[in-house]
Amino acid sequence: MEKKRRDFMGLSLGLFTAAGGVGALYAMKRTWDPLPSVQAAGFSTIDLALAKPNELLVEKWRGKPIFILKKTPEMETHKRDIIVGGERYHVSIGLCTHLGCIPAYKKDTKTFFCACHGGVFDISGIQTPGLPPPSPLEIPPFKIEGTTLVLGEEGPEYLQMKTDGLTV
Amino acid sequence: MAHFDKNAKPFSNKWLDERIAINTLKRVLNTEYWIPKDINFLWAMGMVLAATFGLLVISGIFLLMYYKPDTNLAFDSVNYTIMAEVGYGWLWRHIHGVGASIVFLIIYIHMFTGIYYGSYKQGRELIWLSGMGLFVAFSAEAFSGYMLPWGQMSYWAGMVITNLFSGGSLEAYGLVEWIRGDYVPGDAFLTRFFMLHVLLIPLVIIGLIVLHFGTLRLPHVNNQEGAEIDFVEAGELWKAGKRKESKVIPFSPVFLSKDIFVMGVYFILFFYLVFYHFDFAMDPVNFDPADGLKTPAHIYPEWYFLWSYEILRPFGKDVGLIAFAIAQVAFVFLPFIDRSPNVAPAHKRGLFQIWFWVLIIDLIVLTAMGKLPPTDPVFAIVGLISACLFLAMGPILFIITIFEKKLEKGE
């Protein structure tokens, strides 16, 4: 009888502290979450008229560099190109898909080269096979408004690219 | 109630003994904590490490007085306030920087001494495991501390290392953003790593040091021959005045005085580096303030992480991450991979000796390759071979130690 009572007390205490422990862990997890102010500051407008052919324009969105490359007519086209006013643009998040370094644009070879682990991407952001990056440069969510791009909003062209599996 | 002598002088030996059993403590931790005579200066590395950790804590306390964990203020608080304004601020920073680098050199020496003499098995497994816990904690401490000056290397090391948690093709970017508290390393990131560096990880380290010392007390330290010593018998001989015949000496004051001699030599070298060659621990790239829109031309970790970084680098993303993860935890399993019945120095263990030196050379090659830019194809192949060799060393050890024959006593 005595034993049963102690078992019950032990079990109750255990369950009670476990519930408190779960609550505390949840509070700790939430404290580590990105702040709402950080998450809300997620929209940038980019004027594509600023881009010059074969010259990399770097803008900033959510603290990340955004690559904008206006393609010359000779450059290979790709379904990932964003077409505004008859011109083709490559727009991507300028972070290597391997571990997040910023690749540099090499004008002469027309490639993006990542100095950290030697990854190479072509003019449309497609990775060269056999090197560390596992996937193409990501395309940020965008919406075309006249000659500007709003980053952070998902326009029809972006959603189409997403359904086609051209970006994650 | 226990007996308390009313006439005992406050704080006298008797007074203290009645209250905190000071005589028992002294006996167990000092005068009858037996250390074998048959050891060399490498056995002093533990206390050298403890002393270096002490220096890191002291210098850290003074840096903490002026450091500002804010992305707008951190860089200047280190490079201007502490370095140029605070009286002797440079001294604390250079002790802290040099100490953080040298502590890993001593950790590696300490660790490979243990491997060479087989001091991780047959009763000493927990010493090894708590030691590996300390290695992980020190690595986390080094990484979090590296973030704090908020220079270019801080930012980009933070970016690359936190990205490892995306798990390659698992694309767990939510986890990465959760760790950072932001899309990229920013203010939330800096303040949380500041907290980890100055409070949580040091607490863990202190706890693990206590555990590490605790796990050593019963098995005792190993010796140069791996001889099994009857510590009670040898201790009795010492206590009976037969100090020459006894195989042991007491930890304190006898062994500790030898430790302090080695520490003395070590600190001459240490402060030579602090005063005249601190620059080796101060990467020039980190004297540029953090810039999220510009990756430095070539980024690499501090020297003590280069070998594991090089295991990540030659492979594709997923394979690289798996290889890296294995390399990080491989040494933990050493007591269970080594199947040999012998606790003996490597030079008496046949193939094990070759294995040991191949491992050392491989780690040195990996370290050298890890520092080079990723562009040279020849070095990339050398890196790939060394990384594959490292991964193979575990299974090789398992096989060669299965066939290792038992050494006869006194052989």
Coordinates of C-alpha atoms in Angstrom, one line a residue:
Chain A
M1 CA 0.0 0.0 0.0
E2 CA 2.7 2.4 1.1
K3 CA 4.7 1.6 -2.0
K4 CA 1.7 2.3 -4.3
R5 CA 1.2 5.7 -2.7
R6 CA 4.8 6.6 -3.2
D7 CA 4.7 5.4 -6.8
F8 CA 1.7 7.6 -7.4
M9 CA 3.5 10.6 -5.8
G10 CA 6.6 10.0 -7.8
L11 CA 4.6 9.7 -11.0
S12 CA 2.5 12.8 -10.4
L13 CA 5.7 14.8 -9.6
G14 CA 7.3 13.4 -12.7
L15 CA 4.4 14.3 -15.0
F16 CA 4.1 17.7 -13.4
T17 CA 7.8 18.6 -13.9
A18 CA 7.8 17.1 -17.4
A19 CA 4.9 19.4 -18.4
G20 CA 6.7 22.3 -16.9
G21 CA 9.9 21.2 -18.7
V22 CA 8.1 21.1 -22.1
G23 CA 6.6 24.5 -21.5
A24 CA 10.0 25.9 -20.6
L25 CA 11.6 24.3 -23.7
Y26 CA 8.9 25.8 -25.9
A27 CA 9.5 29.3 -24.4
M28 CA 13.2 28.9 -25.1
K29 CA 12.6 27.8 -28.7
R30 CA 10.3 30.9 -29.2
T31 CA 12.9 33.2 -27.7
W32 CA 15.4 31.9 -30.4
D33 CA 12.9 32.6 -33.2
P34 CA 13.5 35.5 -35.6
L35 CA 11.8 38.6 -34.3
P36 CA 8.6 39.8 -36.1
S37 CA 10.3 43.0 -37.0
V38 CA 13.0 41.0 -38.7
Q39 CA 10.5 38.9 -40.6
A40 CA 8.4 41.9 -41.6
A41 CA 11.2 43.9 -43.2
G42 CA 11.1 41.6 -46.1
F43 CA 10.2 43.7 -49.2
S44 CA 12.6 45.6 -51.6
T45 CA 11.9 47.4 -54.9
I46 CA 14.5 47.2 -57.6
D47 CA 14.6 49.4 -60.7
L48 CA 15.7 47.3 -63.6
A49 CA 16.5 50.4 -65.7
L50 CA 19.7 50.7 -63.6
A51 CA 21.1 47.5 -65.0
K52 CA 23.6 47.6 -67.9
P53 CA 24.3 44.6 -70.2
N54 CA 26.9 42.2 -68.9
E55 CA 27.5 44.3 -65.8
L56 CA 26.5 42.8 -62.5
L57 CA 24.2 44.9 -60.4
V58 CA 24.0 43.9 -56.7
E59 CA 21.0 45.0 -54.6
K60 CA 20.0 44.0 -51.1
W61 CA 16.9 42.0 -50.0
R62 CA 16.5 40.6 -46.5
G63 CA 20.2 41.3 -45.8
K64 CA 21.1 39.1 -48.8
P65 CA 22.8 40.3 -52.0
I66 CA 20.6 40.1 -55.1
F67 CA 22.3 39.6 -58.4
I68 CA 20.8 41.4 -61.4
L69 CA 22.4 40.8 -64.7
K70 CA 21.0 42.3 -67.9
K71 CA 21.8 39.8 -70.7
T72 CA 23.2 40.9 -74.0
P73 CA 21.4 39.5 -77.2
E74 CA 24.4 37.1 -77.8
M75 CA 24.0 35.5 -74.3
E76 CA 22.3 32.2 -74.0
T77 CA 18.7 32.5 -72.9
H78 CA 17.0 30.4 -70.3
K79 CA 13.6 29.8 -68.9
R80 CA 14.8 31.4 -65.6
D81 CA 15.3 34.8 -67.3
I82 CA 12.9 37.5 -66.2
I83 CA 11.7 39.4 -69.3
V84 CA 10.8 43.1 -68.8
G85 CA 10.3 45.4 -71.8
G86 CA 11.7 42.9 -74.2
E87 CA 15.0 42.7 -72.3
R88 CA 16.2 39.6 -70.5
Y89 CA 17.5 39.7 -67.0
H90 CA 19.1 37.1 -64.7
V91 CA 17.9 37.8 -61.2
S92 CA 19.0 35.6 -58.3
I93 CA 20.0 35.6 -54.6
G94 CA 23.7 36.1 -54.8
L95 CA 24.6 33.4 -52.3
C96 CA 26.3 30.2 -53.4
T97 CA 23.9 27.2 -52.9
H98 CA 26.8 25.3 -51.3
L99 CA 27.4 27.2 -48.1
G100 CA 26.3 30.7 -48.7
C101 CA 29.3 32.7 -49.9
I102 CA 28.8 35.4 -52.5
P103 CA 30.1 34.3 -55.9
A104 CA 31.9 36.9 -58.0
Y105 CA 30.9 37.7 -61.5
K106 CA 33.6 37.2 -64.1
K107 CA 32.9 39.4 -67.1
D108 CA 35.3 37.7 -69.4
T109 CA 34.2 34.1 -68.9
K110 CA 30.6 35.2 -68.1
T111 CA 30.4 33.0 -65.1
F112 CA 29.8 33.4 -61.4
F113 CA 32.8 32.0 -59.4
C114 CA 32.6 31.2 -55.7
A115 CA 35.9 31.6 -53.9
C116 CA 35.0 29.6 -50.9
H117 CA 34.9 26.1 -52.3
G118 CA 35.3 26.7 -56.0
G119 CA 31.7 26.5 -57.3
V120 CA 30.9 27.9 -60.7
F121 CA 27.5 29.1 -62.1
D122 CA 26.8 30.1 -65.7
I123 CA 25.0 33.2 -66.9
S124 CA 21.6 31.9 -65.9
G125 CA 22.8 30.8 -62.5
I126 CA 23.0 27.1 -63.4
Q127 CA 25.8 25.3 -61.4
T128 CA 28.6 23.5 -63.2
P129 CA 28.3 19.7 -62.4
G130 CA 31.1 18.1 -60.4
L131 CA 31.7 21.1 -58.2
P132 CA 30.3 21.6 -54.6
P133 CA 27.1 23.6 -55.4
P134 CA 24.2 21.1 -55.6
S135 CA 21.6 23.5 -57.2
P136 CA 21.2 26.6 -59.3
L137 CA 21.3 30.1 -57.7
E138 CA 17.9 30.7 -56.1
I139 CA 15.5 33.1 -57.6
P140 CA 13.9 35.3 -54.9
P141 CA 10.1 35.7 -54.9
F142 CA 9.4 38.7 -57.3
K143 CA 6.5 40.6 -58.9
I144 CA 7.0 42.7 -62.0
E145 CA 5.6 46.2 -61.7
G146 CA 6.4 48.2 -64.9
T147 CA 10.2 48.3 -65.1
T148 CA 10.6 47.5 -61.4
L149 CA 10.7 44.3 -59.5
V150 CA 9.2 43.9 -56.0
L151 CA 11.1 41.3 -54.1
G152 CA 9.3 39.4 -51.4
E153 CA 6.0 39.3 -53.3
E154 CA 5.0 36.4 -55.5
G155 CA 3.9 37.5 -58.9
P156 CA 2.5 35.2 -61.6
E157 CA 5.9 34.9 -63.4
Y158 CA 7.5 33.8 -60.2
L159 CA 4.8 31.2 -59.4
Q160 CA 5.1 29.9 -62.9
M161 CA 8.9 29.4 -62.4
K162 CA 8.2 27.7 -59.1
T163 CA 5.7 25.2 -60.7
D164 CA 8.2 24.5 -63.4
G165 CA 10.7 23.6 -60.7
L166 CA 13.1 26.3 -61.9
T167 CA 13.7 27.5 -58.3
V168 CA 12.9 26.3 -54.8
Chain B
M1 CA 24.7 15.9 15.8
A2 CA 28.3 15.7 14.8
H3 CA 30.9 16.6 17.3
F4 CA 32.3 20.1 17.2
D5 CA 35.2 21.0 19.5
K6 CA 34.2 24.3 21.2
N7 CA 37.9 25.1 21.8
A8 CA 39.0 24.8 18.2
K9 CA 40.4 28.1 16.8
P10 CA 38.2 29.4 14.0
F11 CA 39.7 28.4 10.6
S12 CA 42.4 26.2 12.2
N13 CA 43.0 22.9 10.6
K14 CA 40.9 21.1 13.3
W15 CA 38.0 23.6 13.0
L16 CA 38.0 23.2 9.2
D17 CA 38.2 19.5 9.3
E18 CA 35.2 19.2 11.6
R19 CA 33.2 21.3 9.2
I20 CA 34.4 20.4 5.6
A21 CA 36.6 17.3 6.2
I22 CA 39.6 19.2 4.9
N23 CA 42.0 16.5 5.9
T24 CA 40.1 13.9 3.8
L25 CA 39.9 16.3 0.9
K26 CA 43.7 16.9 1.0
R27 CA 44.4 13.2 1.2
V28 CA 42.1 12.2 -1.6
L29 CA 42.9 15.1 -4.0
N30 CA 46.6 15.8 -3.1
T31 CA 48.8 13.9 -0.7
E32 CA 47.5 10.4 -1.5
Y33 CA 46.5 11.0 -5.1
W34 CA 49.2 8.8 -6.6
I35 CA 50.9 9.7 -9.9
P36 CA 53.3 7.2 -11.5
K37 CA 56.9 8.2 -11.7
D38 CA 57.3 6.8 -15.2
I39 CA 55.9 9.7 -17.1
N40 CA 57.3 12.6 -19.1
F41 CA 56.5 16.3 -19.7
L42 CA 53.6 15.3 -22.0
W43 CA 51.7 14.4 -18.8
A44 CA 51.8 18.1 -17.8
M45 CA 49.6 19.2 -20.7
G46 CA 46.4 18.8 -18.6
M47 CA 47.4 21.3 -16.1
V48 CA 48.9 23.5 -18.9
L49 CA 45.4 23.5 -20.4
A50 CA 43.7 24.3 -17.1
A51 CA 46.1 27.3 -16.7
T52 CA 45.5 28.5 -20.3
F53 CA 41.7 28.2 -19.7
G54 CA 42.2 30.3 -16.6
L55 CA 44.1 33.0 -18.6
L56 CA 41.3 33.0 -21.2
V57 CA 38.7 33.6 -18.4
I58 CA 40.7 36.4 -16.8
S59 CA 41.5 38.2 -20.1
G60 CA 37.9 37.6 -21.2
I61 CA 36.5 39.3 -18.0
F62 CA 38.5 42.5 -18.8
L63 CA 37.4 42.4 -22.5
L64 CA 33.8 42.1 -21.4
M65 CA 34.1 45.5 -19.6
Y66 CA 34.3 47.3 -22.9
Y67 CA 33.0 45.0 -25.6
K68 CA 29.5 45.9 -27.1
P69 CA 27.5 43.1 -28.6
D70 CA 25.8 45.2 -31.3
T71 CA 26.4 44.9 -35.0
N72 CA 26.9 48.7 -35.2
L73 CA 29.2 49.0 -32.2
A74 CA 31.0 45.7 -31.9
F75 CA 33.8 46.2 -34.4
D76 CA 34.8 49.6 -33.1
S77 CA 34.5 48.5 -29.4
V78 CA 37.1 45.9 -30.2
N79 CA 39.4 47.6 -32.7
Y80 CA 39.2 51.1 -31.4
T81 CA 38.0 51.2 -27.8
I82 CA 39.8 48.1 -26.4
M83 CA 42.8 48.4 -28.7
A84 CA 43.5 52.1 -28.6
E85 CA 41.7 53.7 -25.6
V86 CA 41.5 51.2 -22.8
G87 CA 44.7 51.1 -20.7
Y88 CA 46.4 47.7 -21.5
G89 CA 43.3 46.7 -23.5
W90 CA 45.6 45.3 -26.2
L91 CA 47.1 43.0 -23.6
W92 CA 43.8 41.3 -22.8
R93 CA 42.9 41.0 -26.4
H94 CA 46.3 39.6 -27.4
I95 CA 46.2 37.1 -24.5
H96 CA 42.7 36.1 -25.5
G97 CA 43.5 35.7 -29.2
V98 CA 46.8 33.9 -28.7
G99 CA 45.3 31.8 -25.9
A100 CA 42.4 30.7 -28.0
S101 CA 44.8 29.6 -30.7
I102 CA 47.4 28.0 -28.5
V103 CA 44.8 26.2 -26.3
F104 CA 44.0 24.1 -29.4
L105 CA 47.6 23.2 -30.0
I106 CA 47.9 22.0 -26.4
I107 CA 44.5 20.2 -26.7
Y108 CA 45.8 18.3 -29.8
I109 CA 49.1 17.4 -28.0
H110 CA 47.1 16.3 -25.0
M111 CA 44.8 14.2 -27.2
F112 CA 47.5 12.6 -29.3
T113 CA 49.5 11.8 -26.1
G114 CA 46.5 9.9 -24.9
I115 CA 46.2 8.1 -28.3
Y116 CA 49.9 7.3 -28.4
Y117 CA 50.0 5.7 -25.0
G118 CA 46.6 4.0 -25.2
S119 CA 45.2 6.1 -22.3
Y120 CA 41.6 5.8 -23.5
K121 CA 40.7 2.2 -22.7
Q122 CA 40.4 -0.4 -20.0
G123 CA 38.9 1.8 -17.3
R124 CA 39.9 5.1 -18.9
E125 CA 37.0 5.4 -21.4
L126 CA 35.2 8.1 -19.5
I127 CA 38.3 10.2 -19.3
W128 CA 38.4 10.0 -23.1
L129 CA 34.7 10.7 -23.6
S130 CA 34.7 13.7 -21.2
G131 CA 37.8 15.0 -22.9
M132 CA 36.1 14.8 -26.3
G133 CA 33.2 16.6 -24.7
L134 CA 35.6 19.3 -23.8
F135 CA 37.0 19.4 -27.3
V136 CA 33.5 20.0 -28.7
A137 CA 32.8 22.7 -26.1
F138 CA 36.1 24.4 -26.8
S139 CA 35.3 24.3 -30.5
A140 CA 31.9 25.9 -29.9
E141 CA 33.6 28.5 -27.6
A142 CA 36.2 29.3 -30.3
F143 CA 33.6 29.7 -33.0
S144 CA 31.2 31.8 -30.9
G145 CA 34.1 34.0 -29.8
Y146 CA 35.3 34.4 -33.4
M147 CA 31.9 36.1 -34.2
L148 CA 32.3 38.8 -31.6
P149 CA 34.7 41.3 -33.3
W150 CA 32.2 41.4 -36.2
G151 CA 34.8 41.6 -38.9
Q152 CA 34.5 40.1 -42.4
M153 CA 35.8 36.7 -41.3
S154 CA 33.4 36.7 -38.3
Y155 CA 30.4 37.4 -40.6
W156 CA 31.3 34.9 -43.3
A157 CA 32.4 32.2 -41.0
G158 CA 29.1 32.7 -39.2
M159 CA 27.3 32.5 -42.6
V160 CA 29.1 29.3 -43.8
I161 CA 29.0 27.4 -40.5
T162 CA 25.3 28.1 -39.7
N163 CA 24.5 27.1 -43.3
L164 CA 25.9 23.6 -42.5
F165 CA 22.8 23.1 -40.4
S166 CA 20.6 23.3 -43.6
G167 CA 21.7 19.6 -43.9
G168 CA 22.5 19.8 -47.7
S169 CA 19.6 18.5 -49.7
L170 CA 17.3 18.5 -46.7
E171 CA 17.2 22.3 -47.3
A172 CA 16.4 23.0 -43.7
Y173 CA 16.7 26.8 -44.2
G174 CA 14.1 27.3 -41.4
L175 CA 16.5 25.7 -38.9
V176 CA 19.3 27.9 -40.2
E177 CA 17.2 31.1 -39.8
W178 CA 16.1 29.9 -36.4
I179 CA 19.7 29.5 -35.3
R180 CA 20.6 32.9 -36.6
G181 CA 17.4 34.6 -35.5
D182 CA 17.5 36.4 -38.9
Y183 CA 17.7 35.6 -42.6
V184 CA 21.4 36.4 -42.5
P185 CA 23.8 36.8 -39.5
G186 CA 22.7 40.1 -37.9
D187 CA 22.1 41.6 -34.5
A188 CA 20.0 38.8 -33.1
F189 CA 22.8 36.4 -34.2
L190 CA 25.6 38.5 -32.6
T191 CA 23.9 38.9 -29.3
R192 CA 23.0 35.2 -29.0
F193 CA 26.5 34.1 -29.8
F194 CA 27.7 36.6 -27.3
M195 CA 25.6 35.0 -24.7
L196 CA 26.9 31.5 -25.6
H197 CA 30.5 32.7 -25.6
V198 CA 30.5 34.5 -22.3
L199 CA 28.1 32.4 -20.2
L200 CA 26.5 29.2 -21.4
I201 CA 29.5 27.5 -23.0
P202 CA 32.0 28.5 -20.3
L203 CA 29.6 27.0 -17.7
V204 CA 29.5 23.8 -19.7
I205 CA 33.3 23.8 -20.0
I206 CA 33.8 24.3 -16.3
G207 CA 31.4 21.4 -15.6
L208 CA 33.2 19.2 -18.1
I209 CA 36.6 20.0 -16.6
V210 CA 35.3 18.9 -13.2
L211 CA 33.9 15.7 -14.7
H212 CA 37.2 15.1 -16.6
F213 CA 39.2 15.4 -13.4
G214 CA 36.7 13.2 -11.7
T215 CA 36.9 10.4 -14.3
L216 CA 40.7 10.4 -13.9
R217 CA 40.7 9.9 -10.1
L218 CA 39.9 6.2 -9.9
P219 CA 41.7 4.8 -13.0
H220 CA 44.7 7.1 -12.3
V221 CA 46.9 8.5 -15.0
N222 CA 48.5 6.1 -17.4
N223 CA 52.3 5.8 -17.6
Q224 CA 55.0 5.6 -20.3
E225 CA 54.8 1.7 -20.4
G226 CA 51.1 1.3 -19.8
A227 CA 52.1 -0.7 -16.7
E228 CA 49.4 -1.7 -14.3
I229 CA 50.4 -0.3 -11.0
D230 CA 48.9 -1.3 -7.6
F231 CA 48.5 2.2 -6.4
V232 CA 47.6 1.2 -2.8
E233 CA 50.7 -0.8 -2.4
A234 CA 52.9 1.7 -4.1
G235 CA 51.4 4.5 -2.0
E236 CA 52.0 2.6 1.2
L237 CA 55.7 2.3 0.2
W238 CA 55.9 6.0 -0.3
K239 CA 54.2 6.7 3.0
A240 CA 56.6 4.3 4.7
G241 CA 59.5 6.5 3.5
K242 CA 60.6 4.1 0.8
R243 CA 60.3 6.8 -1.8
K244 CA 63.0 5.4 -4.1
E245 CA 61.4 2.0 -4.2
S246 CA 57.9 3.3 -4.7
K247 CA 56.6 3.6 -8.3
V248 CA 54.5 6.6 -7.5
I249 CA 54.6 10.2 -6.2
P250 CA 51.8 12.2 -4.6
F251 CA 50.0 14.6 -6.9
S252 CA 50.6 17.5 -4.6
P253 CA 53.1 18.8 -3.8
V254 CA 55.5 16.5 -5.8
F255 CA 53.9 16.1 -9.2
L256 CA 52.3 19.5 -9.1
S257 CA 55.8 21.1 -8.8
K258 CA 56.9 19.3 -12.0
D259 CA 53.7 20.5 -13.6
I260 CA 54.4 24.0 -12.6
F261 CA 57.9 23.8 -14.0
V262 CA 56.5 22.7 -17.4
M263 CA 53.9 25.5 -17.1
G264 CA 56.8 28.0 -16.5
V265 CA 58.5 27.0 -19.7
Y266 CA 55.2 27.1 -21.6
F267 CA 54.3 30.5 -20.3
I268 CA 57.6 31.9 -21.5
L269 CA 56.7 30.8 -25.0
F270 CA 53.1 31.9 -24.5
F271 CA 53.9 35.4 -23.5
Y272 CA 56.6 35.7 -26.1
L273 CA 53.8 35.1 -28.6
V274 CA 51.5 37.5 -26.8
F275 CA 54.0 40.3 -26.9
Y276 CA 55.9 39.8 -30.1
H277 CA 53.9 37.5 -32.4
F278 CA 50.3 37.9 -31.6
D279 CA 49.6 38.6 -35.3
F280 CA 49.5 34.9 -36.1
A281 CA 46.2 34.7 -34.1
M282 CA 44.7 37.9 -35.7
D283 CA 43.5 37.3 -39.3
P284 CA 44.1 40.5 -41.3
V285 CA 40.8 40.0 -43.2
N286 CA 38.9 40.3 -39.8
F287 CA 40.2 43.9 -39.5
D288 CA 37.6 44.8 -42.2
P289 CA 34.2 45.4 -40.7
A290 CA 31.5 42.8 -41.6
D291 CA 29.8 43.4 -44.9
G292 CA 27.0 41.2 -46.0
L293 CA 27.4 42.2 -49.6
K294 CA 31.0 41.3 -50.1
T295 CA 32.6 37.9 -49.5
P296 CA 36.3 38.0 -48.9
A297 CA 38.3 36.6 -51.8
H298 CA 39.4 33.6 -49.9
I299 CA 37.9 32.4 -46.6
Y300 CA 39.2 29.7 -44.3
P301 CA 38.8 28.9 -40.7
E302 CA 41.5 29.2 -38.0
W303 CA 44.3 26.7 -38.2
Y304 CA 42.8 24.3 -35.7
F305 CA 39.7 23.7 -37.8
L306 CA 41.4 23.4 -41.1
W307 CA 41.7 19.6 -41.1
S308 CA 38.0 19.1 -40.7
Y309 CA 37.2 21.9 -43.1
E310 CA 39.3 20.2 -45.7
I311 CA 37.2 17.0 -45.2
L312 CA 34.1 19.0 -46.1
R313 CA 35.6 20.7 -49.1
P314 CA 36.6 18.1 -51.7
F315 CA 33.2 16.5 -51.9
G316 CA 29.8 17.6 -53.2
K317 CA 27.4 19.2 -50.8
D318 CA 25.7 16.1 -49.3
V319 CA 28.7 13.8 -49.3
G320 CA 30.8 16.6 -47.9
L321 CA 28.4 17.2 -45.1
I322 CA 28.3 13.5 -44.2
A323 CA 32.1 13.2 -44.3
F324 CA 32.4 16.3 -42.2
A325 CA 29.9 15.0 -39.6
I326 CA 31.8 11.7 -39.4
A327 CA 35.1 13.5 -39.0
Q328 CA 33.7 15.7 -36.2
V329 CA 32.6 12.7 -34.1
A330 CA 35.1 10.0 -35.2
F331 CA 37.6 10.5 -32.3
V332 CA 34.8 10.1 -29.7
F333 CA 34.5 6.4 -30.6
L334 CA 38.2 5.6 -30.4
P335 CA 38.0 3.5 -27.1
F336 CA 35.4 1.3 -28.9
I337 CA 37.1 1.0 -32.3
D338 CA 40.5 0.0 -30.8
R339 CA 39.9 -3.7 -30.1
S340 CA 43.4 -4.5 -28.9
P341 CA 43.9 -5.8 -25.3
N342 CA 47.0 -3.8 -24.8
V343 CA 47.4 -0.5 -23.0
A344 CA 50.9 0.3 -24.3
P345 CA 52.8 3.0 -26.1
A346 CA 52.4 2.9 -29.8
H347 CA 56.0 1.9 -30.5
K348 CA 55.3 -1.4 -28.8
R349 CA 52.1 -2.1 -30.7
G350 CA 53.4 -2.9 -34.2
L351 CA 50.9 -1.8 -36.9
F352 CA 49.3 0.6 -34.5
Q353 CA 52.5 2.7 -34.5
I354 CA 52.3 3.0 -38.3
W355 CA 48.6 3.9 -38.0
F356 CA 49.3 6.6 -35.5
W357 CA 52.0 8.3 -37.5
V358 CA 49.9 8.0 -40.8
L359 CA 47.1 9.7 -38.9
I360 CA 49.3 12.5 -37.7
I361 CA 50.8 13.1 -41.2
D362 CA 47.3 12.9 -42.8
L363 CA 46.0 15.5 -40.4
I364 CA 48.9 17.8 -41.1
V365 CA 48.4 17.4 -44.9
L366 CA 44.7 18.1 -44.4
T367 CA 45.5 21.2 -42.4
A368 CA 47.9 22.5 -45.1
M369 CA 45.4 21.8 -47.9
G370 CA 42.6 23.4 -46.0
K371 CA 44.4 26.8 -46.0
L372 CA 44.9 26.9 -49.8
P373 CA 42.4 28.5 -52.1
P374 CA 40.1 26.0 -53.9
T375 CA 41.5 26.7 -57.3
D376 CA 44.5 24.5 -57.7
P377 CA 43.5 21.1 -59.2
V378 CA 46.6 19.2 -57.9
F379 CA 46.1 20.3 -54.4
A380 CA 42.4 19.5 -54.7
I381 CA 43.3 15.9 -55.5
V382 CA 45.8 15.8 -52.6
G383 CA 43.0 17.1 -50.4
L384 CA 40.5 14.5 -51.7
I385 CA 42.9 11.6 -51.1
S386 CA 43.8 12.8 -47.6
A387 CA 40.1 13.2 -46.7
C388 CA 39.3 9.7 -48.0
L389 CA 42.3 8.4 -46.0
F390 CA 41.1 10.0 -42.9
L391 CA 37.7 8.4 -43.2
A392 CA 39.3 5.1 -43.8
M393 CA 41.5 5.3 -40.7
G394 CA 38.7 4.2 -38.3
P395 CA 37.9 0.9 -40.1
I396 CA 41.6 0.3 -40.6
L397 CA 42.2 0.7 -36.8
F398 CA 39.4 -1.7 -36.1
I399 CA 40.9 -4.3 -38.3
I400 CA 44.5 -4.0 -37.2
T401 CA 43.7 -4.0 -33.5
I402 CA 41.6 -7.1 -33.9
F403 CA 44.8 -8.9 -35.0
E404 CA 47.1 -7.3 -32.4
K405 CA 48.5 -10.0 -30.2
K406 CA 48.5 -9.6 -26.5
L407 CA 51.8 -8.2 -25.2
E408 CA 53.5 -10.2 -22.4
K409 CA 54.2 -8.2 -19.2
G410 CA 57.6 -6.6 -19.3
E411 CA 58.1 -7.2 -23.0

